């Protein structure tokens, strides 16, 4: 008599968790995806931009890719627990783990020989928001956007001047996209030189030369204040810009 395939819980239903589920399923195991949000997709679900890094998916947004990955998982009948978070993991015996989870459905437990953790990375902006006066309030009012996705949303109201805070890939890429739309941009970065890939820095330089973009280095943001429908950004060491 064939024995039941081993159950393998996968914590996190982003692209990594879904890919892992596909592989385990193909190997004849029984993966179960445990995802705290109400849908599969992880960070890719939030991105309105084309993902230029996946073969065979040219022009498709990361959000579309995420939806296709999720449809693939559903099509294979891979069990998925949405709105669920594990809260306890303990060793049942030498060869089995027990994982207790709770959330949208009733509390449930799983017993398996292995557990996959695919919880992704956390967005670093959250800590930043808590350290800057009024930032949380501005974010709640929709005048401060965390992460790179807001700028690419269809119909986003960008105004005529956007302050982009950060000196990494996202900051430089988003600034270039804004400049391409004719929006004036001030990039504010803590470090003296950008952390972004040189190619992204170079792409923005064109707009710096034309005066549409200014890059302010070695400064941090102290506070945000209301300025009509915009935001006044107060910098450390004095000075402010309105965006
Ligand atoms: C605006 C934007 C643009 C991007 N552009 C690109 C691009 O062009 N190309 C590219 O390759 N990548 C891009 N990325 C990054 C890409 O989305 C991520 O690299 C990818 O989603 C990482 O996949 P992951 O599965 O490792 O993690 P995540 O996508 O972060 O997924 C982790 C999942 O785990 C869940 N989770 C976390 N903790 C728990 C828990 N305790 N219990 C249950 N579930 C939990 C989360 O809810 C999430 O669904 C972009 C991201 C954003 C936001």
PDB file of C-alpha atoms and ligand atoms in Angstrom:
ATOM      1  CA  UNK A   1       0.000   0.000   0.000  1.00  0.00           C
ATOM      2  CA  UNK A   2       1.402   3.420  -0.975  1.00  0.00           C
ATOM      3  CA  UNK A   3       2.110   5.606   2.047  1.00  0.00           C
ATOM      4  CA  UNK A   4       0.910   9.207   2.289  1.00  0.00           C
ATOM      5  CA  UNK A   5       3.456  11.725   0.911  1.00  0.00           C
ATOM      6  CA  UNK A   6       5.268  13.672   3.640  1.00  0.00           C
ATOM      7  CA  UNK A   7       3.710  17.038   4.440  1.00  0.00           C
ATOM      8  CA  UNK A   8       6.077  20.017   4.171  1.00  0.00           C
ATOM      9  CA  UNK A   9       4.772  23.349   5.455  1.00  0.00           C
ATOM     10  CA  UNK A  10       6.122  26.375   3.594  1.00  0.00           C
ATOM     11  CA  UNK A  11       5.865  29.583   5.560  1.00  0.00           C
ATOM     12  CA  UNK A  12       5.397  32.457   3.123  1.00  0.00           C
ATOM     13  CA  UNK A  13       3.564  32.479  -0.193  1.00  0.00           C
ATOM     14  CA  UNK A  14       5.719  34.891  -2.196  1.00  0.00           C
ATOM     15  CA  UNK A  15       7.553  33.878  -5.392  1.00  0.00           C
ATOM     16  CA  UNK A  16      10.124  31.871  -3.386  1.00  0.00           C
ATOM     17  CA  UNK A  17       7.517  29.979  -1.349  1.00  0.00           C
ATOM     18  CA  UNK A  18       5.421  29.237  -4.443  1.00  0.00           C
ATOM     19  CA  UNK A  19       8.460  28.049  -6.440  1.00  0.00           C
ATOM     20  CA  UNK A  20       9.474  25.807  -3.578  1.00  0.00           C
ATOM     21  CA  UNK A  21       5.928  24.418  -3.391  1.00  0.00           C
ATOM     22  CA  UNK A  22       6.052  23.586  -7.100  1.00  0.00           C
ATOM     23  CA  UNK A  23       9.330  21.708  -6.727  1.00  0.00           C
ATOM     24  CA  UNK A  24       8.231  19.780  -3.647  1.00  0.00           C
ATOM     25  CA  UNK A  25       4.955  18.898  -5.367  1.00  0.00           C
ATOM     26  CA  UNK A  26       6.879  17.649  -8.420  1.00  0.00           C
ATOM     27  CA  UNK A  27       9.086  15.546  -6.155  1.00  0.00           C
ATOM     28  CA  UNK A  28       5.993  13.812  -4.800  1.00  0.00           C
ATOM     29  CA  UNK A  29       5.888  15.567  -1.428  1.00  0.00           C
ATOM     30  CA  UNK A  30       2.814  17.347  -0.057  1.00  0.00           C
ATOM     31  CA  UNK A  31       3.644  21.056   0.392  1.00  0.00           C
ATOM     32  CA  UNK A  32       1.232  23.318   2.252  1.00  0.00           C
ATOM     33  CA  UNK A  33       1.746  27.064   1.844  1.00  0.00           C
ATOM     34  CA  UNK A  34       1.013  29.136   4.943  1.00  0.00           C
ATOM     35  CA  UNK A  35       0.610  32.806   4.020  1.00  0.00           C
ATOM     36  CA  UNK A  36      -0.273  35.559   6.460  1.00  0.00           C
ATOM     37  CA  UNK A  37      -1.846  37.815   3.839  1.00  0.00           C
ATOM     38  CA  UNK A  38      -5.153  37.148   2.111  1.00  0.00           C
ATOM     39  CA  UNK A  39      -3.484  36.316  -1.228  1.00  0.00           C
ATOM     40  CA  UNK A  40      -0.356  34.657  -2.576  1.00  0.00           C
ATOM     41  CA  UNK A  41       2.287  36.769  -4.305  1.00  0.00           C
ATOM     42  CA  UNK A  42       4.348  38.510  -1.615  1.00  0.00           C
ATOM     43  CA  UNK A  43       6.163  41.668  -2.644  1.00  0.00           C
ATOM     44  CA  UNK A  44       5.670  40.895  -6.331  1.00  0.00           C
ATOM     45  CA  UNK A  45       1.933  41.405  -5.769  1.00  0.00           C
ATOM     46  CA  UNK A  46       2.668  45.040  -4.875  1.00  0.00           C
ATOM     47  CA  UNK A  47       4.807  45.877  -7.869  1.00  0.00           C
ATOM     48  CA  UNK A  48       3.109  47.552 -10.845  1.00  0.00           C
ATOM     49  CA  UNK A  49       6.386  47.525 -12.821  1.00  0.00           C
ATOM     50  CA  UNK A  50       7.444  45.104 -15.535  1.00  0.00           C
ATOM     51  CA  UNK A  51       9.849  42.529 -14.157  1.00  0.00           C
ATOM     52  CA  UNK A  52      12.697  42.596 -16.675  1.00  0.00           C
ATOM     53  CA  UNK A  53      14.525  39.754 -14.976  1.00  0.00           C
ATOM     54  CA  UNK A  54      12.340  36.767 -15.794  1.00  0.00           C
ATOM     55  CA  UNK A  55      12.905  34.837 -18.995  1.00  0.00           C
ATOM     56  CA  UNK A  56       9.852  34.549 -21.207  1.00  0.00           C
ATOM     57  CA  UNK A  57       7.820  37.135 -19.287  1.00  0.00           C
ATOM     58  CA  UNK A  58       8.756  40.283 -21.181  1.00  0.00           C
ATOM     59  CA  UNK A  59       6.535  43.288 -20.583  1.00  0.00           C
ATOM     60  CA  UNK A  60       4.525  41.614 -17.838  1.00  0.00           C
ATOM     61  CA  UNK A  61       4.334  43.403 -14.529  1.00  0.00           C
ATOM     62  CA  UNK A  62       5.554  41.677 -11.391  1.00  0.00           C
ATOM     63  CA  UNK A  63       1.930  41.800 -10.215  1.00  0.00           C
ATOM     64  CA  UNK A  64       0.832  39.890 -13.319  1.00  0.00           C
ATOM     65  CA  UNK A  65       3.644  37.384 -12.792  1.00  0.00           C
ATOM     66  CA  UNK A  66       2.546  36.927  -9.176  1.00  0.00           C
ATOM     67  CA  UNK A  67      -1.043  36.294 -10.283  1.00  0.00           C
ATOM     68  CA  UNK A  68       0.174  33.705 -12.801  1.00  0.00           C
ATOM     69  CA  UNK A  69       2.340  31.977 -10.195  1.00  0.00           C
ATOM     70  CA  UNK A  70      -0.657  31.841  -7.847  1.00  0.00           C
ATOM     71  CA  UNK A  71      -2.905  30.468 -10.610  1.00  0.00           C
ATOM     72  CA  UNK A  72      -0.286  27.778 -11.288  1.00  0.00           C
ATOM     73  CA  UNK A  73      -0.271  26.796  -7.609  1.00  0.00           C
ATOM     74  CA  UNK A  74      -4.081  26.660  -7.556  1.00  0.00           C
ATOM     75  CA  UNK A  75      -4.123  24.654 -10.799  1.00  0.00           C
ATOM     76  CA  UNK A  76      -1.881  22.030  -9.220  1.00  0.00           C
ATOM     77  CA  UNK A  77      -4.208  21.838  -6.243  1.00  0.00           C
ATOM     78  CA  UNK A  78      -1.442  22.744  -3.792  1.00  0.00           C
ATOM     79  CA  UNK A  79      -3.008  23.320  -0.400  1.00  0.00           C
ATOM     80  CA  UNK A  80      -2.733  26.932   0.718  1.00  0.00           C
ATOM     81  CA  UNK A  81      -3.696  28.464   4.040  1.00  0.00           C
ATOM     82  CA  UNK A  82      -4.235  32.169   3.520  1.00  0.00           C
ATOM     83  CA  UNK A  83      -4.525  34.697   6.331  1.00  0.00           C
ATOM     84  CA  UNK A  84      -2.633  32.297   8.559  1.00  0.00           C
ATOM     85  CA  UNK A  85       0.508  32.704  10.669  1.00  0.00           C
ATOM     86  CA  UNK A  86       2.483  30.020  12.462  1.00  0.00           C
ATOM     87  CA  UNK A  87       2.759  30.690  16.156  1.00  0.00           C
ATOM     88  CA  UNK A  88       4.525  27.634  17.511  1.00  0.00           C
ATOM     89  CA  UNK A  89       7.071  25.207  16.166  1.00  0.00           C
ATOM     90  CA  UNK A  90       8.302  22.290  18.195  1.00  0.00           C
ATOM     91  CA  UNK A  91      10.011  18.981  17.698  1.00  0.00           C
ATOM     92  CA  UNK A  92       7.531  16.142  18.086  1.00  0.00           C
ATOM     93  CA  UNK A  93      10.216  13.452  17.980  1.00  0.00           C
ATOM     94  CA  UNK A  94      13.558  12.955  16.220  1.00  0.00           C
ATOM     95  CA  UNK A  95      12.052  12.918  12.741  1.00  0.00           C
ATOM     96  CA  UNK A  96       8.977  15.139  12.990  1.00  0.00           C
ATOM     97  CA  UNK A  97       8.237  18.808  13.594  1.00  0.00           C
ATOM     98  CA  UNK A  98       4.870  20.070  14.708  1.00  0.00           C
ATOM     99  CA  UNK A  99       3.797  23.488  13.544  1.00  0.00           C
ATOM    100  CA  UNK A 100       0.791  25.231  15.071  1.00  0.00           C
ATOM    101  CA  UNK A 101      -0.805  27.984  13.041  1.00  0.00           C
ATOM    102  CA  UNK A 102      -3.757  30.272  13.505  1.00  0.00           C
ATOM    103  CA  UNK A 103      -5.514  32.955  11.549  1.00  0.00           C
ATOM    104  CA  UNK A 104      -8.464  33.297   9.213  1.00  0.00           C
ATOM    105  CA  UNK A 105      -9.490  29.672   9.728  1.00  0.00           C
ATOM    106  CA  UNK A 106      -9.525  27.759  12.996  1.00  0.00           C
ATOM    107  CA  UNK A 107      -6.181  26.995  14.636  1.00  0.00           C
ATOM    108  CA  UNK A 108      -4.480  24.119  12.858  1.00  0.00           C
ATOM    109  CA  UNK A 109      -1.437  21.926  13.314  1.00  0.00           C
ATOM    110  CA  UNK A 110       0.835  20.180  10.868  1.00  0.00           C
ATOM    111  CA  UNK A 111       3.262  17.373  11.385  1.00  0.00           C
ATOM    112  CA  UNK A 112       6.134  17.043   8.918  1.00  0.00           C
ATOM    113  CA  UNK A 113       9.772  16.048   8.497  1.00  0.00           C
ATOM    114  CA  UNK A 114      10.890  19.512   7.363  1.00  0.00           C
ATOM    115  CA  UNK A 115       9.732  23.108   7.292  1.00  0.00           C
ATOM    116  CA  UNK A 116      10.549  25.735   4.685  1.00  0.00           C
ATOM    117  CA  UNK A 117      10.866  29.366   5.702  1.00  0.00           C
ATOM    118  CA  UNK A 118      10.237  31.694   2.759  1.00  0.00           C
ATOM    119  CA  UNK A 119       9.126  34.836   4.540  1.00  0.00           C
ATOM    120  CA  UNK A 120      11.092  37.218   2.307  1.00  0.00           C
ATOM    121  CA  UNK A 121      12.621  40.488   3.337  1.00  0.00           C
ATOM    122  CA  UNK A 122      11.056  43.279   5.300  1.00  0.00           C
ATOM    123  CA  UNK A 123      10.690  46.746   3.858  1.00  0.00           C
ATOM    124  CA  UNK A 124      13.251  48.936   5.642  1.00  0.00           C
ATOM    125  CA  UNK A 125      11.114  52.074   5.324  1.00  0.00           C
ATOM    126  CA  UNK A 126       9.002  51.158   8.348  1.00  0.00           C
ATOM    127  CA  UNK A 127      11.834  51.973  10.764  1.00  0.00           C
ATOM    128  CA  UNK A 128      12.507  55.208   8.930  1.00  0.00           C
ATOM    129  CA  UNK A 129       8.906  56.333   9.315  1.00  0.00           C
ATOM    130  CA  UNK A 130       9.001  55.879  13.068  1.00  0.00           C
ATOM    131  CA  UNK A 131      12.161  57.983  13.360  1.00  0.00           C
ATOM    132  CA  UNK A 132      10.899  61.033  11.451  1.00  0.00           C
ATOM    133  CA  UNK A 133       8.489  63.489  13.009  1.00  0.00           C
ATOM    134  CA  UNK A 134       5.023  63.462  11.387  1.00  0.00           C
ATOM    135  CA  UNK A 135       6.028  60.794   8.867  1.00  0.00           C
ATOM    136  CA  UNK A 136       3.432  58.303  10.086  1.00  0.00           C
ATOM    137  CA  UNK A 137       0.692  60.931   9.822  1.00  0.00           C
ATOM    138  CA  UNK A 138       1.783  61.944   6.307  1.00  0.00           C
ATOM    139  CA  UNK A 139       1.815  58.310   5.227  1.00  0.00           C
ATOM    140  CA  UNK A 140      -1.712  57.834   6.600  1.00  0.00           C
ATOM    141  CA  UNK A 141      -2.802  60.936   4.656  1.00  0.00           C
ATOM    142  CA  UNK A 142      -1.371  59.465   1.443  1.00  0.00           C
ATOM    143  CA  UNK A 143       1.287  62.148   1.040  1.00  0.00           C
ATOM    144  CA  UNK A 144       4.221  59.922   1.909  1.00  0.00           C
ATOM    145  CA  UNK A 145       4.552  56.654   0.017  1.00  0.00           C
ATOM    146  CA  UNK A 146       6.585  53.786   1.361  1.00  0.00           C
ATOM    147  CA  UNK A 147       8.420  51.715  -1.193  1.00  0.00           C
ATOM    148  CA  UNK A 148       8.654  52.047  -4.903  1.00  0.00           C
ATOM    149  CA  UNK A 149       5.228  50.854  -5.983  1.00  0.00           C
ATOM    150  CA  UNK A 150       3.067  54.004  -5.595  1.00  0.00           C
ATOM    151  CA  UNK A 151       4.801  55.926  -8.363  1.00  0.00           C
ATOM    152  CA  UNK A 152       4.081  53.233 -10.932  1.00  0.00           C
ATOM    153  CA  UNK A 153       0.403  52.771 -10.129  1.00  0.00           C
ATOM    154  CA  UNK A 154      -1.785  53.742 -13.078  1.00  0.00           C
ATOM    155  CA  UNK A 155      -3.377  57.139 -12.471  1.00  0.00           C
ATOM    156  CA  UNK A 156      -1.085  57.984  -9.528  1.00  0.00           C
ATOM    157  CA  UNK A 157      -1.298  61.676  -8.618  1.00  0.00           C
ATOM    158  CA  UNK A 158       2.366  62.663  -8.565  1.00  0.00           C
ATOM    159  CA  UNK A 159       2.109  66.449  -8.492  1.00  0.00           C
ATOM    160  CA  UNK A 160       4.917  68.482 -10.046  1.00  0.00           C
ATOM    161  CA  UNK A 161       7.705  67.902  -7.515  1.00  0.00           C
ATOM    162  CA  UNK A 162       8.489  64.699  -5.638  1.00  0.00           C
ATOM    163  CA  UNK A 163      11.098  64.229  -2.896  1.00  0.00           C
ATOM    164  CA  UNK A 164      12.596  60.752  -3.110  1.00  0.00           C
ATOM    165  CA  UNK A 165      14.334  59.679   0.083  1.00  0.00           C
ATOM    166  CA  UNK A 166      17.122  57.138  -0.267  1.00  0.00           C
ATOM    167  CA  UNK A 167      20.185  56.484  -2.348  1.00  0.00           C
ATOM    168  CA  UNK A 168      19.689  52.885  -3.424  1.00  0.00           C
ATOM    169  CA  UNK A 169      18.460  51.217  -6.603  1.00  0.00           C
ATOM    170  CA  UNK A 170      14.788  51.911  -5.927  1.00  0.00           C
ATOM    171  CA  UNK A 171      15.377  55.605  -5.229  1.00  0.00           C
ATOM    172  CA  UNK A 172      17.369  56.149  -8.409  1.00  0.00           C
ATOM    173  CA  UNK A 173      15.129  54.037 -10.617  1.00  0.00           C
ATOM    174  CA  UNK A 174      11.932  55.650  -9.341  1.00  0.00           C
ATOM    175  CA  UNK A 175      13.472  59.120  -9.751  1.00  0.00           C
ATOM    176  CA  UNK A 176      14.309  58.349 -13.358  1.00  0.00           C
ATOM    177  CA  UNK A 177      10.739  57.162 -14.003  1.00  0.00           C
ATOM    178  CA  UNK A 178       9.361  60.348 -12.469  1.00  0.00           C
ATOM    179  CA  UNK A 179      11.707  62.517 -14.515  1.00  0.00           C
ATOM    180  CA  UNK A 180      10.643  60.686 -17.670  1.00  0.00           C
ATOM    181  CA  UNK A 181       7.094  61.797 -16.862  1.00  0.00           C
ATOM    182  CA  UNK A 182       8.299  65.392 -16.559  1.00  0.00           C
ATOM    183  CA  UNK A 183       8.041  65.486 -12.756  1.00  0.00           C
ATOM    184  CA  UNK A 184      10.710  67.483 -10.896  1.00  0.00           C
ATOM    185  CA  UNK A 185      12.596  65.317  -8.388  1.00  0.00           C
ATOM    186  CA  UNK A 186      14.788  65.954  -5.345  1.00  0.00           C
ATOM    187  CA  UNK A 187      16.692  62.869  -4.240  1.00  0.00           C
ATOM    188  CA  UNK A 188      17.710  63.099  -0.588  1.00  0.00           C
ATOM    189  CA  UNK A 189      20.304  60.632   0.573  1.00  0.00           C
ATOM    190  CA  UNK A 190      22.116  60.104   3.829  1.00  0.00           C
ATOM    191  CA  UNK A 191      25.387  58.931   2.286  1.00  0.00           C
ATOM    192  CA  UNK A 192      27.784  61.071   0.292  1.00  0.00           C
ATOM    193  CA  UNK A 193      27.574  58.819  -2.749  1.00  0.00           C
ATOM    194  CA  UNK A 194      24.733  56.629  -3.995  1.00  0.00           C
ATOM    195  CA  UNK A 195      24.464  52.946  -3.161  1.00  0.00           C
ATOM    196  CA  UNK A 196      22.515  52.420  -6.389  1.00  0.00           C
ATOM    197  CA  UNK A 197      24.000  50.476  -9.285  1.00  0.00           C
ATOM    198  CA  UNK A 198      26.218  52.758 -11.405  1.00  0.00           C
ATOM    199  CA  UNK A 199      24.002  52.154 -14.438  1.00  0.00           C
ATOM    200  CA  UNK A 200      20.979  53.571 -12.557  1.00  0.00           C
ATOM    201  CA  UNK A 201      22.991  56.548 -11.318  1.00  0.00           C
ATOM    202  CA  UNK A 202      24.141  57.207 -14.868  1.00  0.00           C
ATOM    203  CA  UNK A 203      20.587  57.066 -16.255  1.00  0.00           C
ATOM    204  CA  UNK A 204      19.510  59.764 -13.827  1.00  0.00           C
ATOM    205  CA  UNK A 205      22.464  62.012 -14.612  1.00  0.00           C
ATOM    206  CA  UNK A 206      20.876  63.095 -17.874  1.00  0.00           C
ATOM    207  CA  UNK A 207      18.005  64.651 -15.929  1.00  0.00           C
ATOM    208  CA  UNK A 208      20.372  66.196 -13.382  1.00  0.00           C
ATOM    209  CA  UNK A 209      22.144  67.958 -16.217  1.00  0.00           C
ATOM    210  CA  UNK A 210      18.846  69.282 -17.558  1.00  0.00           C
ATOM    211  CA  UNK A 211      17.974  70.554 -14.046  1.00  0.00           C
ATOM    212  CA  UNK A 212      14.856  68.414 -13.634  1.00  0.00           C
ATOM    213  CA  UNK A 213      16.514  66.310 -10.929  1.00  0.00           C
ATOM    214  CA  UNK A 214      18.696  67.400  -8.027  1.00  0.00           C
ATOM    215  CA  UNK A 215      20.568  64.927  -5.842  1.00  0.00           C
ATOM    216  CA  UNK A 216      21.228  66.150  -2.303  1.00  0.00           C
ATOM    217  CA  UNK A 217      23.779  63.987  -0.500  1.00  0.00           C
ATOM    218  CA  UNK A 218      24.909  63.708   3.114  1.00  0.00           C
ATOM    219  CA  UNK A 219      21.563  64.861   4.520  1.00  0.00           C
ATOM    220  CA  UNK A 220      18.820  63.179   6.504  1.00  0.00           C
ATOM    221  CA  UNK A 221      15.192  64.120   7.005  1.00  0.00           C
ATOM    222  CA  UNK A 222      14.253  65.441  10.445  1.00  0.00           C
ATOM    223  CA  UNK A 223      10.569  66.117  10.027  1.00  0.00           C
ATOM    224  CA  UNK A 224       7.726  66.466   7.571  1.00  0.00           C
ATOM    225  CA  UNK A 225       5.174  69.271   7.756  1.00  0.00           C
ATOM    226  CA  UNK A 226       1.970  70.140   5.946  1.00  0.00           C
ATOM    227  CA  UNK A 227       2.361  72.562   3.076  1.00  0.00           C
ATOM    228  CA  UNK A 228      -1.030  73.003   1.440  1.00  0.00           C
ATOM    229  CA  UNK A 229      -1.629  69.852  -0.557  1.00  0.00           C
ATOM    230  CA  UNK A 230       2.082  69.031  -0.418  1.00  0.00           C
ATOM    231  CA  UNK A 231       4.746  68.293   2.147  1.00  0.00           C
ATOM    232  CA  UNK A 232       7.555  70.390   3.576  1.00  0.00           C
ATOM    233  CA  UNK A 233      10.638  68.252   4.171  1.00  0.00           C
ATOM    234  CA  UNK A 234      12.884  69.602   6.922  1.00  0.00           C
ATOM    235  CA  UNK A 235      16.505  68.489   6.645  1.00  0.00           C
ATOM    236  CA  UNK A 236      19.047  67.951   9.379  1.00  0.00           C
ATOM    237  CA  UNK A 237      21.393  70.870   9.791  1.00  0.00           C
ATOM    238  CA  UNK A 238      18.743  73.287   8.492  1.00  0.00           C
ATOM    239  CA  UNK A 239      17.015  73.897   5.213  1.00  0.00           C
ATOM    240  CA  UNK A 240      13.838  72.465   3.793  1.00  0.00           C
ATOM    241  CA  UNK A 241      12.291  71.585   0.489  1.00  0.00           C
ATOM    242  CA  UNK A 242       8.669  71.571  -0.532  1.00  0.00           C
ATOM    243  CA  UNK A 243       7.342  68.667  -2.545  1.00  0.00           C
TER     244      UNK A 243
HETATM  245  C1  LIG B   1       7.915  47.941  -6.227  1.00  0.00           C
HETATM  246  C2  LIG B   1       8.714  46.665  -6.365  1.00  0.00           C
HETATM  247  C3  LIG B   1       9.372  46.392  -7.555  1.00  0.00           C
HETATM  248  C4  LIG B   1      10.105  45.218  -7.708  1.00  0.00           C
HETATM  249  N1  LIG B   1      10.700  44.970  -8.907  1.00  0.00           N
HETATM  250  C5  LIG B   1      11.333  43.797  -9.109  1.00  0.00           C
HETATM  251  C6  LIG B   1      11.873  43.453 -10.385  1.00  0.00           C
HETATM  252  O1  LIG B   1      11.759  44.214 -11.335  1.00  0.00           O
HETATM  253  N2  LIG B   1      12.504  42.260 -10.515  1.00  0.00           N
HETATM  254  C7  LIG B   1      12.637  41.400  -9.475  1.00  0.00           C
HETATM  255  O2  LIG B   1      13.189  40.322  -9.654  1.00  0.00           O
HETATM  256  N3  LIG B   1      12.144  41.708  -8.262  1.00  0.00           N
HETATM  257  C8  LIG B   1      11.499  42.857  -8.056  1.00  0.00           C
HETATM  258  N4  LIG B   1      10.987  43.159  -6.824  1.00  0.00           N
HETATM  259  C9  LIG B   1      11.316  42.286  -5.706  1.00  0.00           C
HETATM  260  C10 LIG B   1      10.510  41.009  -5.699  1.00  0.00           C
HETATM  261  O3  LIG B   1       9.139  41.314  -5.584  1.00  0.00           O
HETATM  262  C11 LIG B   1      11.013  40.223  -4.515  1.00  0.00           C
HETATM  263  O4  LIG B   1      12.389  39.958  -4.691  1.00  0.00           O
HETATM  264  C12 LIG B   1      10.282  38.909  -4.378  1.00  0.00           C
HETATM  265  O5  LIG B   1       8.910  39.143  -4.148  1.00  0.00           O
HETATM  266  C13 LIG B   1      10.882  38.133  -3.206  1.00  0.00           C
HETATM  267  O6  LIG B   1      10.177  36.922  -3.095  1.00  0.00           O
HETATM  268  P1  LIG B   1      10.124  36.120  -1.746  1.00  0.00           P
HETATM  269  O7  LIG B   1       9.135  35.028  -1.936  1.00  0.00           O
HETATM  270  O8  LIG B   1      11.496  35.769  -1.314  1.00  0.00           O
HETATM  271  O9  LIG B   1       9.617  37.146  -0.627  1.00  0.00           O
HETATM  272  P2  LIG B   1       8.284  38.009  -0.541  1.00  0.00           P
HETATM  273  O10 LIG B   1       7.800  38.399  -1.867  1.00  0.00           O
HETATM  274  O11 LIG B   1       8.571  39.062   0.468  1.00  0.00           O
HETATM  275  O12 LIG B   1       7.241  36.970   0.077  1.00  0.00           O
HETATM  276  C14 LIG B   1       7.271  36.573   1.426  1.00  0.00           C
HETATM  277  C15 LIG B   1       5.874  36.156   1.819  1.00  0.00           C
HETATM  278  O13 LIG B   1       5.914  35.628   3.139  1.00  0.00           O
HETATM  279  C16 LIG B   1       4.794  36.100   3.848  1.00  0.00           C
HETATM  280  N5  LIG B   1       5.114  36.047   5.274  1.00  0.00           N
HETATM  281  C17 LIG B   1       6.050  36.772   5.938  1.00  0.00           C
HETATM  282  N6  LIG B   1       6.069  36.427   7.237  1.00  0.00           N
HETATM  283  C18 LIG B   1       5.124  35.459   7.391  1.00  0.00           C
HETATM  284  C19 LIG B   1       4.664  34.701   8.503  1.00  0.00           C
HETATM  285  N7  LIG B   1       5.188  34.859   9.732  1.00  0.00           N
HETATM  286  N8  LIG B   1       3.679  33.804   8.302  1.00  0.00           N
HETATM  287  C20 LIG B   1       3.134  33.622   7.074  1.00  0.00           C
HETATM  288  N9  LIG B   1       3.528  34.315   5.981  1.00  0.00           N
HETATM  289  C21 LIG B   1       4.512  35.217   6.140  1.00  0.00           C
HETATM  290  C22 LIG B   1       4.598  37.509   3.325  1.00  0.00           C
HETATM  291  O14 LIG B   1       3.274  37.970   3.562  1.00  0.00           O
HETATM  292  C23 LIG B   1       4.884  37.316   1.836  1.00  0.00           C
HETATM  293  O15 LIG B   1       3.732  36.969   1.107  1.00  0.00           O
HETATM  294  C24 LIG B   1      10.220  44.307  -6.637  1.00  0.00           C
HETATM  295  C25 LIG B   1       9.554  44.567  -5.433  1.00  0.00           C
HETATM  296  C26 LIG B   1       8.792  45.719  -5.295  1.00  0.00           C
HETATM  297  C27 LIG B   1       8.036  45.953  -3.991  1.00  0.00           C
END
